[in-house]
Short mmCIF file of C-alpha atoms and ligand atoms in Angstrom, two decimals:
data_model
loop_
_atom_site.label_atom_id
_atom_site.label_comp_id
_atom_site.label_asym_id
_atom_site.label_seq_id
_atom_site.Cartn_x
_atom_site.Cartn_y
_atom_site.Cartn_z
CA MET A 391 -17.36 -14.46 3.03
CA THR A 392 -14.86 -13.44 5.93
CA LYS A 393 -16.81 -12.06 9.22
CA THR A 394 -15.13 -9.84 11.27
CA ASP A 395 -15.69 -7.15 13.95
CA VAL A 396 -13.99 -4.19 11.76
CA VAL A 397 -12.71 -3.92 8.34
CA ILE A 398 -9.79 -1.21 8.25
CA ILE A 399 -9.17 0.08 4.68
CA GLY A 400 -5.53 1.07 4.63
CA ALA A 401 -2.39 -0.11 6.29
CA GLY A 402 -0.53 2.94 6.61
CA PRO A 403 0.45 3.95 10.51
CA VAL A 404 -2.94 4.71 11.07
CA GLY A 405 -4.78 1.70 9.98
CA LEU A 406 -2.06 -0.21 11.78
CA PHE A 407 -2.62 1.61 15.26
CA ALA A 408 -6.51 1.20 14.65
CA VAL A 409 -5.69 -2.73 15.05
CA HIS A 410 -4.25 -2.12 18.23
CA GLN A 411 -6.86 0.00 19.82
CA LEU A 412 -9.50 -2.40 18.46
CA GLY A 413 -7.42 -5.25 19.76
CA ILE A 414 -7.00 -4.13 23.19
CA LYS A 415 -10.83 -3.72 23.50
CA GLY A 416 -11.13 -7.70 22.13
CA LEU A 417 -12.26 -6.66 18.72
CA LYS A 418 -10.94 -8.52 15.78
CA ALA A 419 -9.99 -6.41 12.47
CA VAL A 420 -8.82 -7.36 8.84
CA VAL A 421 -6.66 -5.07 6.94
CA ILE A 422 -7.13 -4.53 3.32
CA ASP A 423 -4.34 -2.50 1.25
CA ASN A 424 -4.18 -1.82 -2.30
CA LEU A 425 0.14 -2.15 -1.83
CA ASP A 426 2.06 -5.47 -1.31
CA ARG A 427 3.41 -4.53 2.32
CA ALA A 428 2.43 -2.09 5.23
CA GLY A 429 3.32 1.27 6.14
CA GLY A 430 1.53 3.70 3.44
CA GLN A 431 3.07 7.24 2.80
CA CYS A 432 5.90 6.12 5.31
CA ILE A 433 6.95 3.24 3.32
CA GLU A 434 6.51 4.14 0.25
CA LEU A 435 7.37 7.83 0.02
CA TYR A 436 10.08 8.51 2.89
CA PRO A 437 11.26 5.03 4.47
CA ASP A 438 14.63 6.45 5.08
CA LYS A 439 13.81 9.87 6.46
CA PRO A 440 13.53 10.57 10.25
CA ILE A 441 10.30 11.77 11.87
CA TYR A 442 10.75 14.09 14.86
CA ASP A 443 7.11 14.35 16.08
CA ILE A 444 6.01 10.74 17.34
CA PRO A 445 5.28 11.56 21.01
CA ALA A 446 8.01 9.70 23.15
CA VAL A 447 9.93 8.85 20.16
CA PRO A 448 12.58 11.19 19.42
CA GLU A 449 13.42 10.11 15.94
CA CYS A 450 12.48 7.44 14.01
CA THR A 451 12.35 6.47 9.86
CA GLY A 452 9.41 5.89 8.21
CA GLU A 453 10.27 2.22 7.90
CA GLU A 454 11.26 1.91 11.70
CA LEU A 455 7.85 3.71 12.71
CA THR A 456 6.24 0.76 10.52
CA LYS A 457 8.15 -2.10 11.86
CA ASN A 458 7.41 -0.87 15.44
CA LEU A 459 3.39 -0.54 14.97
CA LEU A 460 3.77 -4.12 13.35
CA LYS A 461 5.56 -5.26 16.36
CA GLN A 462 2.97 -3.69 18.71
CA ILE A 463 0.08 -5.47 16.99
CA LYS A 464 1.49 -9.06 16.66
CA PRO A 465 -0.44 -10.15 19.46
CA PHE A 466 -3.78 -10.04 17.73
CA ASN A 467 -2.73 -12.34 14.70
CA THR A 468 -4.38 -9.75 12.60
CA GLU A 469 -5.26 -10.73 8.90
CA PHE A 470 -3.67 -8.92 6.37
CA TYR A 471 -5.04 -8.67 2.85
CA TYR A 472 -2.62 -7.08 0.37
CA ASN A 473 -2.56 -6.07 -3.36
CA GLU A 474 -6.22 -5.81 -3.17
CA ARG A 475 -8.15 -2.73 -3.36
CA VAL A 476 -11.57 -2.14 -1.49
CA ASP A 477 -13.92 -1.12 -4.63
CA GLU A 478 -17.52 -1.43 -3.11
CA VAL A 479 -19.15 -0.94 -0.05
CA ARG A 480 -22.82 -1.76 0.65
CA GLN A 481 -25.16 -2.15 3.59
CA ASP A 482 -26.59 -5.57 4.74
CA LYS A 483 -29.24 -4.37 7.64
CA ASP A 484 -26.77 -3.41 10.50
CA ASN A 485 -23.65 -4.91 8.69
CA TRP A 486 -21.27 -3.79 6.06
CA ILE A 487 -20.46 -5.98 3.05
CA ILE A 488 -16.91 -5.01 1.63
CA LYS A 489 -15.84 -6.08 -1.82
CA THR A 490 -12.04 -6.12 -3.24
CA ASN A 491 -10.97 -6.01 -6.84
CA ASN A 492 -9.76 -9.67 -6.23
CA ASN A 493 -13.63 -10.41 -5.35
CA ASN A 494 -12.71 -10.89 -1.83
CA GLU A 495 -15.99 -10.01 0.32
CA PHE A 496 -16.19 -9.38 4.04
CA THR A 497 -19.22 -8.54 6.42
CA ALA A 498 -18.65 -6.38 9.58
CA PRO A 499 -20.63 -4.22 11.59
CA ASN A 500 -17.77 -1.36 11.15
CA ILE A 501 -15.68 0.02 8.56
CA ILE A 502 -12.64 2.29 9.54
CA ILE A 503 -11.61 4.19 6.27
CA ALA A 504 -7.67 4.80 7.15
CA GLY A 505 -7.03 5.45 3.10
CA GLY A 506 -4.76 8.33 3.42
CA VAL A 507 -4.52 10.32 0.30
CA GLY A 508 -6.30 7.23 -1.54
CA SER A 509 -4.94 3.91 -2.88
CA PHE A 510 -1.37 3.92 -4.17
CA GLU A 511 -1.40 2.74 -7.93
CA PRO A 512 1.60 2.22 -10.04
CA ARG A 513 2.16 5.02 -12.65
CA LYS A 514 1.21 3.00 -15.94
CA LEU A 515 3.00 2.81 -19.27
CA PRO A 516 1.57 5.25 -21.73
CA LEU A 517 1.10 2.60 -24.59
CA LYS A 518 -2.48 1.36 -25.64
CA GLU A 519 -0.73 -2.31 -26.21
CA ALA A 520 0.56 -2.48 -22.85
CA GLU A 521 -3.11 -3.31 -21.31
CA LYS A 522 -3.72 -6.41 -23.00
CA HIS A 523 -0.17 -7.62 -21.62
CA GLU A 524 -0.79 -6.61 -18.19
CA GLY A 525 -0.97 -9.12 -15.33
CA LYS A 526 0.52 -11.90 -18.18
CA SER A 527 3.87 -10.48 -19.49
CA LEU A 528 3.86 -7.13 -18.41
CA PHE A 529 4.01 -6.06 -14.64
CA TYR A 530 4.31 -3.28 -12.31
CA SER A 531 5.39 -5.03 -9.44
CA VAL A 532 6.94 -8.66 -8.68
CA LYS A 533 4.66 -11.13 -7.07
CA ASN A 534 6.82 -14.39 -7.46
CA LYS A 535 10.39 -14.19 -9.11
CA GLU A 536 10.49 -17.92 -9.81
CA GLU A 537 8.45 -17.12 -12.42
CA LEU A 538 10.99 -14.65 -13.98
CA LYS A 539 13.45 -17.42 -14.62
CA ASN A 540 15.27 -17.72 -18.00
CA LYS A 541 13.64 -14.64 -19.44
CA ASN A 542 14.58 -11.98 -21.70
CA ILE A 543 13.18 -9.10 -19.36
CA SER A 544 12.93 -5.28 -20.15
CA ILE A 545 12.74 -3.26 -17.14
CA PHE A 546 11.79 0.42 -17.07
CA GLY A 547 12.84 2.93 -14.55
CA GLY A 548 15.38 4.91 -13.12
CA GLY A 549 14.85 4.55 -9.15
CA ASP A 550 15.68 1.95 -6.45
CA SER A 551 12.78 -0.33 -7.44
CA ALA A 552 14.13 -0.72 -11.10
CA LEU A 553 17.67 -1.05 -10.07
CA ASP A 554 16.91 -3.82 -7.19
CA TRP A 555 15.28 -6.00 -9.40
CA ALA A 556 17.68 -5.70 -12.14
CA LEU A 557 20.05 -6.98 -9.89
CA GLU A 558 18.17 -9.53 -8.38
CA LEU A 559 16.81 -10.74 -11.51
CA SER A 560 20.07 -10.56 -13.49
CA LYS A 561 21.15 -13.80 -11.51
CA PHE A 562 19.12 -15.96 -13.74
CA SER A 563 17.64 -13.67 -16.53
CA LYS A 564 18.80 -11.53 -19.41
CA ILE A 565 18.23 -7.90 -18.08
CA ASN A 566 17.75 -4.53 -20.43
CA LEU A 567 17.55 -1.84 -17.95
CA ILE A 568 15.74 1.23 -19.92
CA HIS A 569 15.59 4.49 -18.60
CA ARG A 570 14.50 7.94 -20.20
CA ARG A 571 17.65 9.58 -18.45
CA LYS A 572 21.04 9.17 -18.57
CA GLU A 573 21.45 9.02 -14.69
CA PHE A 574 19.83 6.48 -12.34
CA ARG A 575 18.63 7.63 -8.89
CA GLY A 576 19.88 4.54 -6.75
CA ALA A 577 22.11 3.93 -3.66
CA PRO A 578 25.62 4.31 -4.66
CA HIS A 579 26.45 0.58 -3.85
CA THR A 580 23.52 -0.44 -6.05
CA LEU A 581 24.78 1.65 -8.93
CA SER A 582 28.19 0.15 -9.08
CA GLU A 583 26.88 -3.49 -8.87
CA ILE A 584 24.83 -2.44 -11.84
CA LYS A 585 27.81 -1.10 -13.63
CA LYS A 586 29.89 -4.44 -13.05
CA LEU A 587 27.19 -6.54 -14.36
CA GLU A 588 26.98 -4.35 -17.21
CA ASP A 589 30.67 -4.72 -17.67
CA GLU A 590 30.39 -8.80 -17.44
CA GLY A 591 27.52 -8.45 -20.09
CA LYS A 592 24.68 -9.47 -17.65
CA ILE A 593 22.78 -6.50 -17.77
CA PHE A 594 22.11 -4.21 -21.04
CA ILE A 595 21.76 -0.43 -20.20
CA LYS A 596 19.65 1.68 -22.62
CA THR A 597 19.62 5.46 -21.92
CA PRO A 598 18.26 7.99 -22.33
CA CYS A 599 15.18 6.57 -24.07
CA GLN A 600 11.88 5.93 -24.20
CA LEU A 601 9.32 2.98 -25.04
CA GLU A 602 7.74 3.21 -28.53
CA SER A 603 6.04 0.19 -29.05
CA ILE A 604 5.34 -3.36 -27.87
CA GLU A 605 5.14 -6.36 -30.62
CA GLY A 606 3.53 -9.49 -29.99
CA ASP A 607 -0.27 -10.68 -29.72
CA GLU A 608 -0.94 -13.21 -27.41
CA SER A 609 2.33 -12.70 -25.77
CA ILE A 610 5.29 -10.10 -25.99
CA LYS A 611 8.07 -10.87 -28.54
CA SER A 612 9.88 -7.59 -28.50
CA ILE A 613 9.59 -4.14 -27.83
CA SER A 614 11.08 -0.83 -29.63
CA ILE A 615 12.64 1.88 -28.15
CA LYS A 616 13.61 5.55 -29.14
CA PHE A 617 16.83 7.32 -28.37
CA ASP A 618 16.82 10.99 -27.54
CA ASP A 619 19.05 11.42 -30.60
CA GLY A 620 15.99 9.92 -32.76
CA LYS A 621 17.73 6.34 -33.35
CA THR A 622 15.63 3.22 -32.73
CA GLU A 623 16.34 -0.12 -31.54
CA LYS A 624 14.25 -3.41 -31.29
CA ILE A 625 14.81 -5.50 -28.31
CA LYS A 626 13.99 -9.39 -27.77
CA THR A 627 11.77 -9.09 -24.77
CA ASP A 628 9.15 -11.82 -23.13
CA THR A 629 8.64 -10.00 -19.78
CA ILE A 630 8.18 -6.20 -19.07
CA LEU A 631 8.89 -4.88 -15.69
CA SER A 632 7.90 -1.07 -15.15
CA PHE A 633 8.68 0.97 -12.33
CA PHE A 634 7.60 4.39 -12.62
CA GLY A 635 6.59 5.26 -9.52
CA LEU A 636 3.21 5.18 -7.64
CA ILE A 637 0.37 7.48 -8.03
CA MET A 638 -2.28 8.08 -5.44
CA LYS A 639 -5.96 7.93 -6.38
CA LEU A 640 -8.84 8.57 -4.18
CA GLY A 641 -10.52 5.95 -6.39
CA PRO A 642 -13.60 4.05 -5.16
CA ILE A 643 -13.78 5.91 -1.77
CA ALA A 644 -15.73 8.75 -3.39
CA GLU A 645 -18.28 6.61 -4.38
CA TRP A 646 -19.65 5.03 -1.24
CA GLY A 647 -22.26 7.80 -0.60
CA LEU A 648 -20.07 9.63 2.07
CA ASN A 649 -20.16 13.14 2.74
CA MET A 650 -16.85 14.48 1.30
CA ASN A 651 -14.87 17.80 1.26
CA LYS A 652 -12.75 17.92 -1.60
CA LYS A 653 -11.11 14.54 -1.64
CA THR A 654 -11.51 14.18 2.23
CA ILE A 655 -14.29 12.48 3.94
CA GLU A 656 -16.30 14.34 6.59
CA VAL A 657 -16.46 12.90 10.19
CA ASN A 658 -17.42 14.18 13.41
CA SER A 659 -14.52 14.77 16.04
CA GLU A 660 -16.34 13.09 19.12
CA ASN A 661 -15.67 9.42 17.61
CA PHE A 662 -14.97 9.96 13.77
CA GLN A 663 -18.17 8.73 12.24
CA THR A 664 -19.05 9.51 8.76
CA ASN A 665 -22.46 10.34 7.76
CA LYS A 666 -23.00 6.41 7.54
CA LYS A 667 -23.43 4.74 11.00
CA GLY A 668 -20.68 2.18 11.42
CA ILE A 669 -18.55 3.84 8.44
CA PHE A 670 -15.68 5.52 9.93
CA ALA A 671 -12.58 7.42 8.75
CA ALA A 672 -9.40 8.25 10.44
CA GLY A 673 -5.85 9.61 9.34
CA ASP A 674 -5.10 12.02 6.50
CA ILE A 675 -8.42 10.92 4.66
CA CYS A 676 -10.62 12.26 7.03
CA PHE A 677 -11.84 15.75 7.67
CA TYR A 678 -13.09 17.87 10.53
CA PRO A 679 -12.56 21.46 11.63
CA GLY A 680 -9.08 21.91 12.83
CA LYS A 681 -7.88 18.65 11.31
CA LEU A 682 -3.95 18.31 11.06
CA LYS A 683 -2.60 15.73 8.64
CA LEU A 684 -0.35 14.33 11.17
CA ILE A 685 0.56 10.70 12.52
CA LEU A 686 -0.18 11.66 15.80
CA SER A 687 -3.88 13.15 15.08
CA GLY A 688 -4.64 9.80 13.22
CA PHE A 689 -3.48 7.91 16.06
CA HIS A 690 -6.14 9.77 18.48
CA GLU A 691 -8.81 9.54 15.60
CA VAL A 692 -8.60 5.30 15.99
CA ALA A 693 -8.49 5.43 19.80
CA LEU A 694 -11.87 7.34 19.60
CA ALA A 695 -13.33 5.54 16.37
CA SER A 696 -12.41 2.18 18.47
CA VAL A 697 -14.64 2.85 21.60
CA GLU A 698 -17.80 3.35 18.89
CA CYS A 699 -16.83 0.25 17.09
CA PHE A 700 -16.79 -1.63 20.22
CA LYS A 701 -20.67 -0.34 21.10
CA ARG A 702 -21.90 -1.47 17.66
CA ALA A 703 -19.93 -4.79 17.43
CA ARG A 704 -20.78 -5.75 21.23
CA PRO A 705 -24.23 -4.02 21.82
CA ASN A 706 -24.96 -6.32 24.70
CA GLU A 707 -21.95 -5.30 26.48
CA LYS A 708 -20.89 -2.37 28.40
CA TYR A 709 -17.70 -0.49 27.22
CA ARG A 710 -15.52 0.05 30.15
CA PHE A 711 -12.53 2.59 29.95
CA GLU A 712 -9.35 0.68 31.30
CA PHE A 713 -5.86 1.61 31.33
CA THR A 714 -3.16 -0.68 29.55
CA THR A 715 -0.91 -0.48 32.90
CA ALA A 716 -4.10 -1.56 35.06
CA SER A 717 -6.32 -3.58 33.01
CA LYS A 718 -5.68 -7.34 33.45
CA SER A 719 -7.93 -8.31 30.22
CA ILE A 720 -5.83 -5.91 28.06
CA GLN A 721 -2.91 -7.20 29.29
CA GLU A 722 -3.93 -11.03 28.57
CA ARG A 723 -5.08 -9.79 25.04
CA LEU A 724 -1.42 -8.48 24.71
CA GLY A 725 0.20 -12.04 25.67
CA LYS A 726 1.48 -10.50 28.91
CA LYS A 727 -0.28 -12.36 31.51
C1 FAD B 1790 7.55 13.35 2.55
C2 FAD B 1790 6.37 13.24 4.06
C3 FAD B 1790 6.82 13.70 5.38
C4 FAD B 1790 6.00 13.36 6.16
N1 FAD B 1790 6.68 13.66 7.44
C5 FAD B 1790 5.72 13.43 8.48
C6 FAD B 1790 6.28 13.75 9.88
O1 FAD B 1790 7.40 14.26 10.15
N2 FAD B 1790 5.24 13.82 10.92
C7 FAD B 1790 4.17 13.33 10.72
O2 FAD B 1790 3.38 13.10 11.61
N3 FAD B 1790 3.72 12.98 9.61
C8 FAD B 1790 4.60 13.11 8.50
N4 FAD B 1790 4.18 12.97 7.18
C9 FAD B 1790 2.54 12.69 6.97
C10 FAD B 1790 2.05 11.19 7.16
O3 FAD B 1790 2.85 10.70 6.61
C11 FAD B 1790 0.67 10.92 7.05
O4 FAD B 1790 0.04 11.73 8.02
C12 FAD B 1790 0.33 9.40 7.41
O5 FAD B 1790 1.02 8.56 6.60
C13 FAD B 1790 -1.03 9.08 7.13
O6 FAD B 1790 -1.19 7.95 7.52
P1 FAD B 1790 -2.52 7.21 6.95
O7 FAD B 1790 -2.51 5.76 7.90
O8 FAD B 1790 -3.87 8.10 7.39
O9 FAD B 1790 -2.45 6.93 5.65
P2 FAD B 1790 -1.34 6.46 4.64
O10 FAD B 1790 0.03 6.30 4.84
O11 FAD B 1790 -1.77 7.30 3.23
O12 FAD B 1790 -1.79 4.85 4.14
C14 FAD B 1790 -3.22 5.03 3.36
C15 FAD B 1790 -3.31 3.55 3.04
O13 FAD B 1790 -4.34 3.17 2.22
C16 FAD B 1790 -4.20 2.62 1.30
N5 FAD B 1790 -5.85 2.63 0.79
C17 FAD B 1790 -6.16 3.65 0.33
N6 FAD B 1790 -7.52 3.40 -0.47
C18 FAD B 1790 -7.57 2.18 -0.46
C19 FAD B 1790 -8.49 1.01 -1.15
N7 FAD B 1790 -9.89 1.34 -1.57
N8 FAD B 1790 -8.12 -0.11 -0.53
C20 FAD B 1790 -7.14 -0.62 -0.41
N9 FAD B 1790 -6.29 0.06 0.28
C21 FAD B 1790 -6.27 1.61 0.18
C22 FAD B 1790 -3.00 3.10 0.23
O14 FAD B 1790 -2.56 2.06 -0.49
C23 FAD B 1790 -2.25 3.56 1.86
O15 FAD B 1790 -1.40 2.36 1.83
C24 FAD B 1790 4.91 12.92 6.02
C25 FAD B 1790 4.34 13.08 4.77
C26 FAD B 1790 5.11 13.00 3.53
C27 FAD B 1790 4.68 12.61 2.09
#
């Protein structure tokens, strides 16, 4: 069981800035996110779009904002647990026990829920037989490309993830790229690379068609696809990769006994604590009168929540408000002294 001062659920912009606000007060945090990287909506939904309302940053993309937030918290050497969804939260006297779907357990006096609109999860293949192969020979993300060498891989999807992995894996495996539309949505350069590899017989494009069935019991042997004109084709396949985008699910958060307002968590606007002492919510997932779902609002919310976290984590110490420009201890924590 990992012990820390604060468990942050969600590595979106608000969860990342929470690390900073806690770190400058000398508190340790761990961050858990269901996705395989930091950035939340900024990275998953609009990495290349410019944002114009981050104070003192006239313009930056979702990706740049995420990179800078990660840079800003580097001095704190925070542990990130990616690809893990927080499923359970239970009380143990003055502490909270947090359990993930990978059975990792954490204990802390404070939790900051910065879960945005809920955990991002892959949109799954609608076939029943897909379930039994999931995690063995059917995947919704690539964790280790080395394991995908010398295979017959069928990739589903028409966006950047499907195209980028088709390019990458075609270096050492046979690729079928299957999409329900005729057109792909990808960067022009990627599309021309794909076309080149198709001409060279390294990638086989099948459009417009959909998955009909998966054959094989223990492992996948083949798949059958159906084209829009009604024709079907059986394709030798041992691995399926499916990239149909992400859906957002509030998921387990709704079951932790917190007062909810529709799909958001009620907090007070003094320290962003929920109805449970030591559990805070900030960013898009919190609700209080006048709440604005903006990144800058989330930054303010975690600044205030971190003060209460300090009081709970260090009950024998007095909290002192300090400016970063003037405080030696903050500057030491930031590695500036
Ligand atoms: C297209 C678009 C444009 C936008 N433009 C702007 C703009 O110009 N300016 C602006 O201020 N805002 C903008 N926003 C809104 C902004 O992106 C959000 O306010 C911000 O992302 C909220 O940050 P967050 O950290 O609260 O949540 P999110 O960014 O949603 O991150 C939450 C993270 O928590 C994780 N999570 C949730 N539940 C769990 C769980 N149980 N276990 C593990 N992980 C979990 C999720 O996987 C996710 O990564 C825009 C949003 C969109 C969609």
